[in-house]
mmCIF file of C-alpha atoms in Angstrom:
data_model
loop_
_atom_site.group_PDB
_atom_site.id
_atom_site.type_symbol
_atom_site.label_atom_id
_atom_site.label_comp_id
_atom_site.label_asym_id
_atom_site.label_seq_id
_atom_site.Cartn_x
_atom_site.Cartn_y
_atom_site.Cartn_z
ATOM 1 C CA UNK A 15 57.205 -55.762 4.229
ATOM 2 C CA UNK A 16 54.219 -55.971 6.758
ATOM 3 C CA UNK A 17 52.897 -53.273 8.924
ATOM 4 C CA UNK A 18 51.465 -53.868 12.394
ATOM 5 C CA UNK A 19 47.661 -53.452 12.786
ATOM 6 C CA UNK A 20 45.479 -53.021 15.452
ATOM 7 C CA UNK A 21 44.655 -56.354 16.291
ATOM 8 C CA UNK A 22 48.652 -57.072 16.288
ATOM 9 C CA UNK A 23 48.461 -54.259 19.355
ATOM 10 C CA UNK A 24 45.659 -55.834 21.104
ATOM 11 C CA UNK A 25 47.103 -59.164 21.039
ATOM 12 C CA UNK A 26 50.633 -57.879 22.044
ATOM 13 C CA UNK A 27 51.976 -58.875 25.603
ATOM 14 C CA UNK A 28 54.178 -56.180 26.629
ATOM 15 C CA UNK A 29 56.394 -56.994 29.598
ATOM 16 C CA UNK A 30 54.875 -56.768 32.716
ATOM 17 C CA UNK A 31 57.227 -54.350 34.559
ATOM 18 C CA UNK A 32 56.550 -51.529 31.676
ATOM 19 C CA UNK A 33 52.649 -52.049 31.846
ATOM 20 C CA UNK A 34 52.748 -51.604 35.844
ATOM 21 C CA UNK A 35 55.113 -48.736 35.489
ATOM 22 C CA UNK A 36 53.030 -47.039 32.892
ATOM 23 C CA UNK A 37 49.859 -47.572 35.213
ATOM 24 C CA UNK A 38 51.306 -46.151 38.086
ATOM 25 C CA UNK A 39 52.660 -43.013 36.503
ATOM 26 C CA UNK A 40 49.223 -42.735 34.601
ATOM 27 C CA UNK A 41 47.247 -42.891 37.953
ATOM 28 C CA UNK A 42 49.900 -40.113 39.837
ATOM 29 C CA UNK A 43 49.087 -37.907 36.954
ATOM 30 C CA UNK A 44 45.443 -38.226 37.117
ATOM 31 C CA UNK A 45 45.526 -37.442 41.115
ATOM 32 C CA UNK A 46 47.921 -34.439 40.729
ATOM 33 C CA UNK A 47 45.363 -33.015 38.062
ATOM 34 C CA UNK A 48 42.401 -33.803 40.524
ATOM 35 C CA UNK A 49 44.232 -31.935 43.150
ATOM 36 C CA UNK A 50 44.784 -28.980 41.200
ATOM 37 C CA UNK A 51 41.405 -28.732 39.713
ATOM 38 C CA UNK A 52 39.844 -28.963 43.024
ATOM 39 C CA UNK A 53 42.350 -26.046 44.279
ATOM 40 C CA UNK A 54 41.572 -23.944 41.339
ATOM 41 C CA UNK A 55 37.280 -24.430 41.876
ATOM 42 C CA UNK A 56 37.812 -23.794 45.769
ATOM 43 C CA UNK A 57 39.620 -20.511 45.205
ATOM 44 C CA UNK A 58 37.444 -19.218 42.074
ATOM 45 C CA UNK A 59 34.142 -20.510 43.699
ATOM 46 C CA UNK A 60 32.018 -17.409 45.047
ATOM 47 C CA UNK A 61 32.071 -16.634 48.632
ATOM 48 C CA UNK A 62 28.705 -16.463 50.284
ATOM 49 C CA UNK A 63 27.431 -13.652 51.721
ATOM 50 C CA UNK A 64 24.886 -12.682 54.554
ATOM 51 C CA UNK A 65 23.105 -9.968 52.636
ATOM 52 C CA UNK A 66 19.398 -10.182 53.683
ATOM 53 C CA UNK A 67 16.516 -11.242 51.294
ATOM 54 C CA UNK A 68 14.145 -8.575 49.736
ATOM 55 C CA UNK A 69 11.301 -7.741 52.095
ATOM 56 C CA UNK A 70 7.879 -7.414 50.627
ATOM 57 C CA UNK A 71 6.564 -4.003 51.303
ATOM 58 C CA UNK A 72 3.318 -2.310 51.495
ATOM 59 C CA UNK A 73 2.274 -1.487 47.735
ATOM 60 C CA UNK A 74 4.455 -3.958 46.328
ATOM 61 C CA UNK A 75 3.113 -5.999 43.085
ATOM 62 C CA UNK A 76 3.551 -9.519 43.357
ATOM 63 C CA UNK A 77 2.864 -12.768 41.158
ATOM 64 C CA UNK A 78 2.406 -15.710 43.060
ATOM 65 C CA UNK A 79 2.170 -19.260 41.242
ATOM 66 C CA UNK A 80 2.059 -22.680 42.334
ATOM 67 C CA UNK A 81 3.793 -25.459 40.176
ATOM 68 C CA UNK A 82 1.283 -27.539 38.241
ATOM 69 C CA UNK A 83 -1.677 -25.425 39.038
ATOM 70 C CA UNK A 84 -2.130 -22.622 36.794
ATOM 71 C CA UNK A 85 -5.551 -21.720 38.320
ATOM 72 C CA UNK A 86 -3.475 -20.520 41.376
ATOM 73 C CA UNK A 87 -1.452 -18.270 39.677
ATOM 74 C CA UNK A 88 -2.188 -14.379 41.023
ATOM 75 C CA UNK A 89 -1.126 -11.013 40.405
ATOM 76 C CA UNK A 90 -1.882 -8.759 43.536
ATOM 77 C CA UNK A 91 -0.760 -5.699 45.255
ATOM 78 C CA UNK A 92 0.271 -5.817 48.822
ATOM 79 C CA UNK A 93 -2.587 -3.792 51.175
ATOM 80 C CA UNK A 94 -1.369 -1.009 53.428
ATOM 81 C CA UNK A 95 -1.467 -3.424 56.289
ATOM 82 C CA UNK A 96 1.230 -6.116 54.425
ATOM 83 C CA UNK A 97 -1.793 -8.525 53.494
ATOM 84 C CA UNK A 98 -2.991 -10.367 49.934
ATOM 85 C CA UNK A 99 -5.948 -12.102 49.687
ATOM 86 C CA UNK A 100 -5.035 -15.443 47.978
ATOM 87 C CA UNK A 101 -7.481 -18.032 46.570
ATOM 88 C CA UNK A 102 -8.507 -20.956 48.595
ATOM 89 C CA UNK A 103 -6.426 -19.391 51.790
ATOM 90 C CA UNK A 104 -7.759 -16.129 52.220
ATOM 91 C CA UNK A 105 -6.044 -13.140 53.847
ATOM 92 C CA UNK A 106 -2.232 -13.802 54.098
ATOM 93 C CA UNK A 107 0.026 -11.550 55.746
ATOM 94 C CA UNK A 108 3.122 -10.821 53.788
ATOM 95 C CA UNK A 109 4.541 -7.540 54.632
ATOM 96 C CA UNK A 110 7.883 -7.322 56.019
ATOM 97 C CA UNK A 111 8.661 -11.059 54.959
ATOM 98 C CA UNK A 112 11.329 -12.217 52.762
ATOM 99 C CA UNK A 113 10.308 -13.837 49.191
ATOM 100 C CA UNK A 114 10.836 -17.328 50.735
ATOM 101 C CA UNK A 115 9.133 -16.846 53.816
ATOM 102 C CA UNK A 116 5.940 -15.541 51.909
ATOM 103 C CA UNK A 117 6.294 -18.781 49.884
ATOM 104 C CA UNK A 118 6.508 -21.097 52.615
ATOM 105 C CA UNK A 119 3.562 -19.418 54.280
ATOM 106 C CA UNK A 120 1.221 -20.128 51.545
ATOM 107 C CA UNK A 121 2.376 -23.452 50.764
ATOM 108 C CA UNK A 122 1.601 -24.361 54.264
ATOM 109 C CA UNK A 123 -1.747 -22.962 54.217
ATOM 110 C CA UNK A 124 -2.391 -24.590 51.007
ATOM 111 C CA UNK A 125 -1.204 -27.978 52.558
ATOM 112 C CA UNK A 126 -2.898 -27.429 55.900
ATOM 113 C CA UNK A 127 -6.345 -26.672 53.971
ATOM 114 C CA UNK A 128 -5.694 -29.935 51.721
ATOM 115 C CA UNK A 129 -6.002 -27.874 48.585
ATOM 116 C CA UNK A 130 -2.639 -29.125 47.060
ATOM 117 C CA UNK A 131 -0.519 -32.022 48.367
ATOM 118 C CA UNK A 132 2.984 -30.785 48.100
ATOM 119 C CA UNK A 133 2.779 -27.407 47.009
ATOM 120 C CA UNK A 134 5.526 -25.420 45.347
ATOM 121 C CA UNK A 135 5.275 -21.747 45.686
ATOM 122 C CA UNK A 136 6.916 -19.229 43.836
ATOM 123 C CA UNK A 137 6.528 -15.333 44.259
ATOM 124 C CA UNK A 138 7.984 -12.605 42.124
ATOM 125 C CA UNK A 139 8.008 -8.995 42.439
ATOM 126 C CA UNK A 140 6.712 -7.246 39.367
ATOM 127 C CA UNK A 141 6.684 -3.603 40.756
ATOM 128 C CA UNK A 142 8.331 -2.331 43.967
ATOM 129 C CA UNK A 143 6.589 0.383 45.697
ATOM 130 C CA UNK A 144 6.635 -0.494 49.431
ATOM 131 C CA UNK A 145 10.748 -0.566 50.053
ATOM 132 C CA UNK A 146 11.551 3.063 49.120
ATOM 133 C CA UNK A 147 14.097 5.662 50.456
ATOM 134 C CA UNK A 148 13.371 9.336 50.205
ATOM 135 C CA UNK A 149 16.436 11.379 48.771
ATOM 136 C CA UNK A 150 16.045 14.771 49.478
ATOM 137 C CA UNK A 151 17.681 18.222 49.262
ATOM 138 C CA UNK A 152 20.716 19.394 47.330
ATOM 139 C CA UNK A 153 20.976 16.358 44.802
ATOM 140 C CA UNK A 154 20.458 16.116 40.757
ATOM 141 C CA UNK A 155 17.183 14.103 40.882
ATOM 142 C CA UNK A 156 15.751 14.574 44.195
ATOM 143 C CA UNK A 157 12.795 11.877 44.998
ATOM 144 C CA UNK A 158 11.631 8.364 46.350
ATOM 145 C CA UNK A 159 13.520 5.641 45.203
ATOM 146 C CA UNK A 160 12.702 1.937 45.661
ATOM 147 C CA UNK A 161 15.287 -0.396 47.085
ATOM 148 C CA UNK A 162 16.100 -2.710 44.244
ATOM 149 C CA UNK A 163 17.743 -5.426 46.166
ATOM 150 C CA UNK A 164 18.259 -6.042 49.971
ATOM 151 C CA UNK A 165 21.853 -4.994 50.073
ATOM 152 C CA UNK A 166 21.471 -1.419 48.656
ATOM 153 C CA UNK A 167 23.800 1.156 50.492
ATOM 154 C CA UNK A 168 23.469 4.903 51.135
ATOM 155 C CA UNK A 169 26.129 5.434 47.857
ATOM 156 C CA UNK A 170 23.994 3.682 45.653
ATOM 157 C CA UNK A 171 20.718 5.563 46.419
ATOM 158 C CA UNK A 172 23.224 8.723 46.152
ATOM 159 C CA UNK A 173 23.904 7.671 42.526
ATOM 160 C CA UNK A 174 20.437 6.549 41.650
ATOM 161 C CA UNK A 175 19.249 10.235 42.526
ATOM 162 C CA UNK A 176 22.174 11.973 40.192
ATOM 163 C CA UNK A 177 24.687 12.257 42.632
ATOM 164 C CA UNK A 178 25.527 15.358 45.270
ATOM 165 C CA UNK A 179 24.451 18.651 43.177
ATOM 166 C CA UNK A 180 26.866 21.323 42.674
ATOM 167 C CA UNK A 181 25.233 23.331 45.606
ATOM 168 C CA UNK A 182 25.340 20.451 47.812
ATOM 169 C CA UNK A 183 27.782 19.913 50.730
ATOM 170 C CA UNK A 184 29.900 16.639 51.410
ATOM 171 C CA UNK A 185 27.986 15.479 54.414
ATOM 172 C CA UNK A 186 24.766 13.706 54.047
ATOM 173 C CA UNK A 187 22.232 13.655 56.904
ATOM 174 C CA UNK A 188 20.886 9.793 57.345
ATOM 175 C CA UNK A 189 17.714 9.295 59.292
ATOM 176 C CA UNK A 190 16.023 5.963 59.781
ATOM 177 C CA UNK A 191 14.763 3.407 62.368
ATOM 178 C CA UNK A 192 17.368 0.390 63.556
ATOM 179 C CA UNK A 193 16.543 -2.087 66.438
ATOM 180 C CA UNK A 194 12.917 0.021 66.875
ATOM 181 C CA UNK A 195 14.910 2.985 67.782
ATOM 182 C CA UNK A 196 15.433 6.349 65.787
ATOM 183 C CA UNK A 197 19.010 6.659 64.254
ATOM 184 C CA UNK A 198 20.395 9.998 62.708
ATOM 185 C CA UNK A 199 23.910 10.063 61.409
ATOM 186 C CA UNK A 200 25.916 12.751 59.379
ATOM 187 C CA UNK A 201 28.161 11.219 57.176
ATOM 188 C CA UNK A 202 31.095 12.649 55.281
ATOM 189 C CA UNK A 203 30.777 11.161 51.926
ATOM 190 C CA UNK A 204 34.504 12.466 50.863
ATOM 191 C CA UNK A 205 36.205 10.957 53.974
ATOM 192 C CA UNK A 206 34.110 7.765 53.502
ATOM 193 C CA UNK A 207 35.977 6.814 50.177
ATOM 194 C CA UNK A 208 39.196 8.990 50.792
ATOM 195 C CA UNK A 209 39.862 7.315 54.215
ATOM 196 C CA UNK A 210 37.893 3.902 53.050
ATOM 197 C CA UNK A 211 35.290 4.466 56.052
ATOM 198 C CA UNK A 212 33.142 1.918 54.460
ATOM 199 C CA UNK A 213 31.238 1.024 57.537
ATOM 200 C CA UNK A 214 29.421 4.375 56.840
ATOM 201 C CA UNK A 215 28.081 3.319 53.809
ATOM 202 C CA UNK A 216 25.037 2.065 55.640
ATOM 203 C CA UNK A 217 22.779 -0.739 54.137
ATOM 204 C CA UNK A 218 19.469 1.511 53.357
ATOM 205 C CA UNK A 219 16.099 0.036 54.701
ATOM 206 C CA UNK A 220 12.214 0.905 53.499
ATOM 207 C CA UNK A 221 11.447 4.405 55.169
ATOM 208 C CA UNK A 222 14.985 5.689 55.292
ATOM 209 C CA UNK A 223 15.794 9.382 54.484
ATOM 210 C CA UNK A 224 18.706 11.013 53.268
ATOM 211 C CA UNK A 225 19.010 14.501 52.895
ATOM 212 C CA UNK A 226 21.729 16.727 51.467
ATOM 213 C CA UNK A 227 21.879 20.142 52.797
ATOM 214 C CA UNK A 228 23.331 23.085 50.912
ATOM 215 C CA UNK A 229 27.113 24.043 50.731
ATOM 216 C CA UNK A 230 28.379 26.543 53.350
ATOM 217 C CA UNK A 231 29.604 29.873 51.985
ATOM 218 C CA UNK A 232 31.558 32.715 52.577
ATOM 219 C CA UNK A 233 31.035 36.253 51.286
ATOM 220 C CA UNK A 234 33.694 38.621 50.222
ATOM 221 C CA UNK A 235 33.847 42.355 49.706
ATOM 222 C CA UNK A 236 35.588 45.662 49.735
ATOM 223 C CA UNK A 237 38.946 45.965 47.886
ATOM 224 C CA UNK A 238 38.917 42.760 45.966
ATOM 225 C CA UNK A 239 38.579 41.995 42.243
ATOM 226 C CA UNK A 240 35.584 40.172 42.254
ATOM 227 C CA UNK A 241 33.493 40.091 45.305
ATOM 228 C CA UNK A 242 30.330 37.985 45.879
ATOM 229 C CA UNK A 243 29.378 34.753 47.670
ATOM 230 C CA UNK A 244 31.593 31.701 47.004
ATOM 231 C CA UNK A 245 31.316 27.818 48.345
ATOM 232 C CA UNK A 246 33.585 27.338 51.603
ATOM 233 C CA UNK A 247 35.692 24.362 50.739
ATOM 234 C CA UNK A 248 37.393 22.240 53.083
ATOM 235 C CA UNK A 249 40.016 24.209 54.976
ATOM 236 C CA UNK A 250 40.063 27.491 53.297
ATOM 237 C CA UNK A 251 42.210 29.881 54.708
ATOM 238 C CA UNK A 252 41.943 33.721 54.547
ATOM 239 C CA UNK A 253 44.722 33.712 51.954
ATOM 240 C CA UNK A 254 42.949 31.258 49.941
ATOM 241 C CA UNK A 255 39.498 33.567 49.989
ATOM 242 C CA UNK A 256 41.536 36.682 48.773
ATOM 243 C CA UNK A 257 42.739 34.528 45.848
ATOM 244 C CA UNK A 258 39.055 33.217 45.296
ATOM 245 C CA UNK A 259 38.025 36.865 45.209
ATOM 246 C CA UNK A 260 40.564 37.646 42.686
ATOM 247 C CA UNK A 261 42.978 39.107 45.112
ATOM 248 C CA UNK A 262 43.453 42.991 46.274
ATOM 249 C CA UNK A 263 42.631 45.657 44.355
ATOM 250 C CA UNK A 264 45.395 48.247 43.957
ATOM 251 C CA UNK A 265 43.701 50.142 47.135
ATOM 252 C CA UNK A 266 43.453 47.059 49.014
ATOM 253 C CA UNK A 267 45.508 46.051 52.071
ATOM 254 C CA UNK A 268 46.583 42.729 53.957
ATOM 255 C CA UNK A 269 46.348 44.726 57.254
ATOM 256 C CA UNK A 270 43.144 45.897 56.141
ATOM 257 C CA UNK A 271 41.493 42.512 55.975
ATOM 258 C CA UNK A 272 38.775 42.120 58.697
ATOM 259 C CA UNK A 273 35.913 38.930 59.072
ATOM 260 C CA UNK A 274 32.404 39.381 60.563
ATOM 261 C CA UNK A 275 31.342 36.249 62.140
ATOM 262 C CA UNK A 276 28.608 35.298 64.262
ATOM 263 C CA UNK A 277 29.331 33.329 67.819
ATOM 264 C CA UNK A 278 27.202 30.608 68.987
ATOM 265 C CA UNK A 279 24.960 32.913 70.552
ATOM 266 C CA UNK A 280 24.154 34.873 67.164
ATOM 267 C CA UNK A 281 25.973 37.909 67.903
ATOM 268 C CA UNK A 282 28.154 39.133 65.321
ATOM 269 C CA UNK A 283 31.743 39.902 66.009
ATOM 270 C CA UNK A 284 34.789 41.716 64.229
ATOM 271 C CA UNK A 285 37.694 39.294 63.915
ATOM 272 C CA UNK A 286 41.263 40.315 62.736
ATOM 273 C CA UNK A 287 42.322 37.458 61.181
ATOM 274 C CA UNK A 288 45.641 35.805 60.341
ATOM 275 C CA UNK A 289 46.287 34.990 56.895
ATOM 276 C CA UNK A 290 46.595 31.204 57.486
ATOM 277 C CA UNK A 291 43.366 30.958 59.548
ATOM 278 C CA UNK A 292 40.784 28.941 58.614
ATOM 279 C CA UNK A 293 37.288 30.283 57.430
ATOM 280 C CA UNK A 294 34.096 29.371 58.987
ATOM 281 C CA UNK A 295 30.791 28.907 57.363
ATOM 282 C CA UNK A 296 28.899 32.231 56.757
ATOM 283 C CA UNK A 297 32.038 34.336 57.389
ATOM 284 C CA UNK A 298 32.097 37.720 55.935
ATOM 285 C CA UNK A 299 35.632 38.947 54.617
ATOM 286 C CA UNK A 300 36.004 42.657 54.615
ATOM 287 C CA UNK A 301 39.062 44.230 52.920
ATOM 288 C CA UNK A 302 39.596 47.813 53.889
ATOM 289 C CA UNK A 303 41.274 50.281 51.621
ATOM 290 C CA UNK A 304 44.699 51.410 52.222
ATOM 291 C CA UNK A 305 44.912 54.807 53.673
ATOM 292 C CA UNK A 306 48.504 55.216 52.292
#
């Protein structure tokens, strides 16, 4: 018995019709595979974003280098007026510029001066000092924090500051400048996430300030088990306030509940509330002793 060898297969002459059908079938499979691969690549490709680049700020420490020109490598701090002093070209204003714009500006200066024919300038930020946001008030770690990226949101800075403290309100006061005009907004953090109001998650810019005020409180005293000062949660009613105070004592009566409340002019009013009425900040709930 003789077995077929590779030489036999190479010189074999299969039927032309079979070869043609096999070739067309392989081409069709290849085209289908390419189509699927292109579709998967298109679906999985990351979408481009319009997030602005990082803007250089006063106090930032930069490393500037030019490809194949090690003598032009420089580490420098951006001055208060937003400029740096660079070899051969002198003072260059880079404050407020994106990294790519500053690179092009220095490269153009080097080229125009005839120092480097085709300069390839690279700028790397070593330390961020200029682009900072102040987070103040009732947060766990108040202070000034750098904008690590050009797309840092309000929620990012709150997280960096350790989040809102237990004594802080749910509303954050934002102040800054947009379009050359001062802006102030009060942003309800809970509603921003519960109601998906992500437009309120503002993109931060250098010089912005976030302030978290102390949470509103109410006072309760008189014939209750646990008189004192308590945080005023959202929508708390008189009945819930009584429960927060541990309920009435044996001498207390619901008919004896009164609220001392200040009107917009600062005058103290005595209110006889309904049990389902909502409390206001700084309300003083007093429970009288039953006369029976």
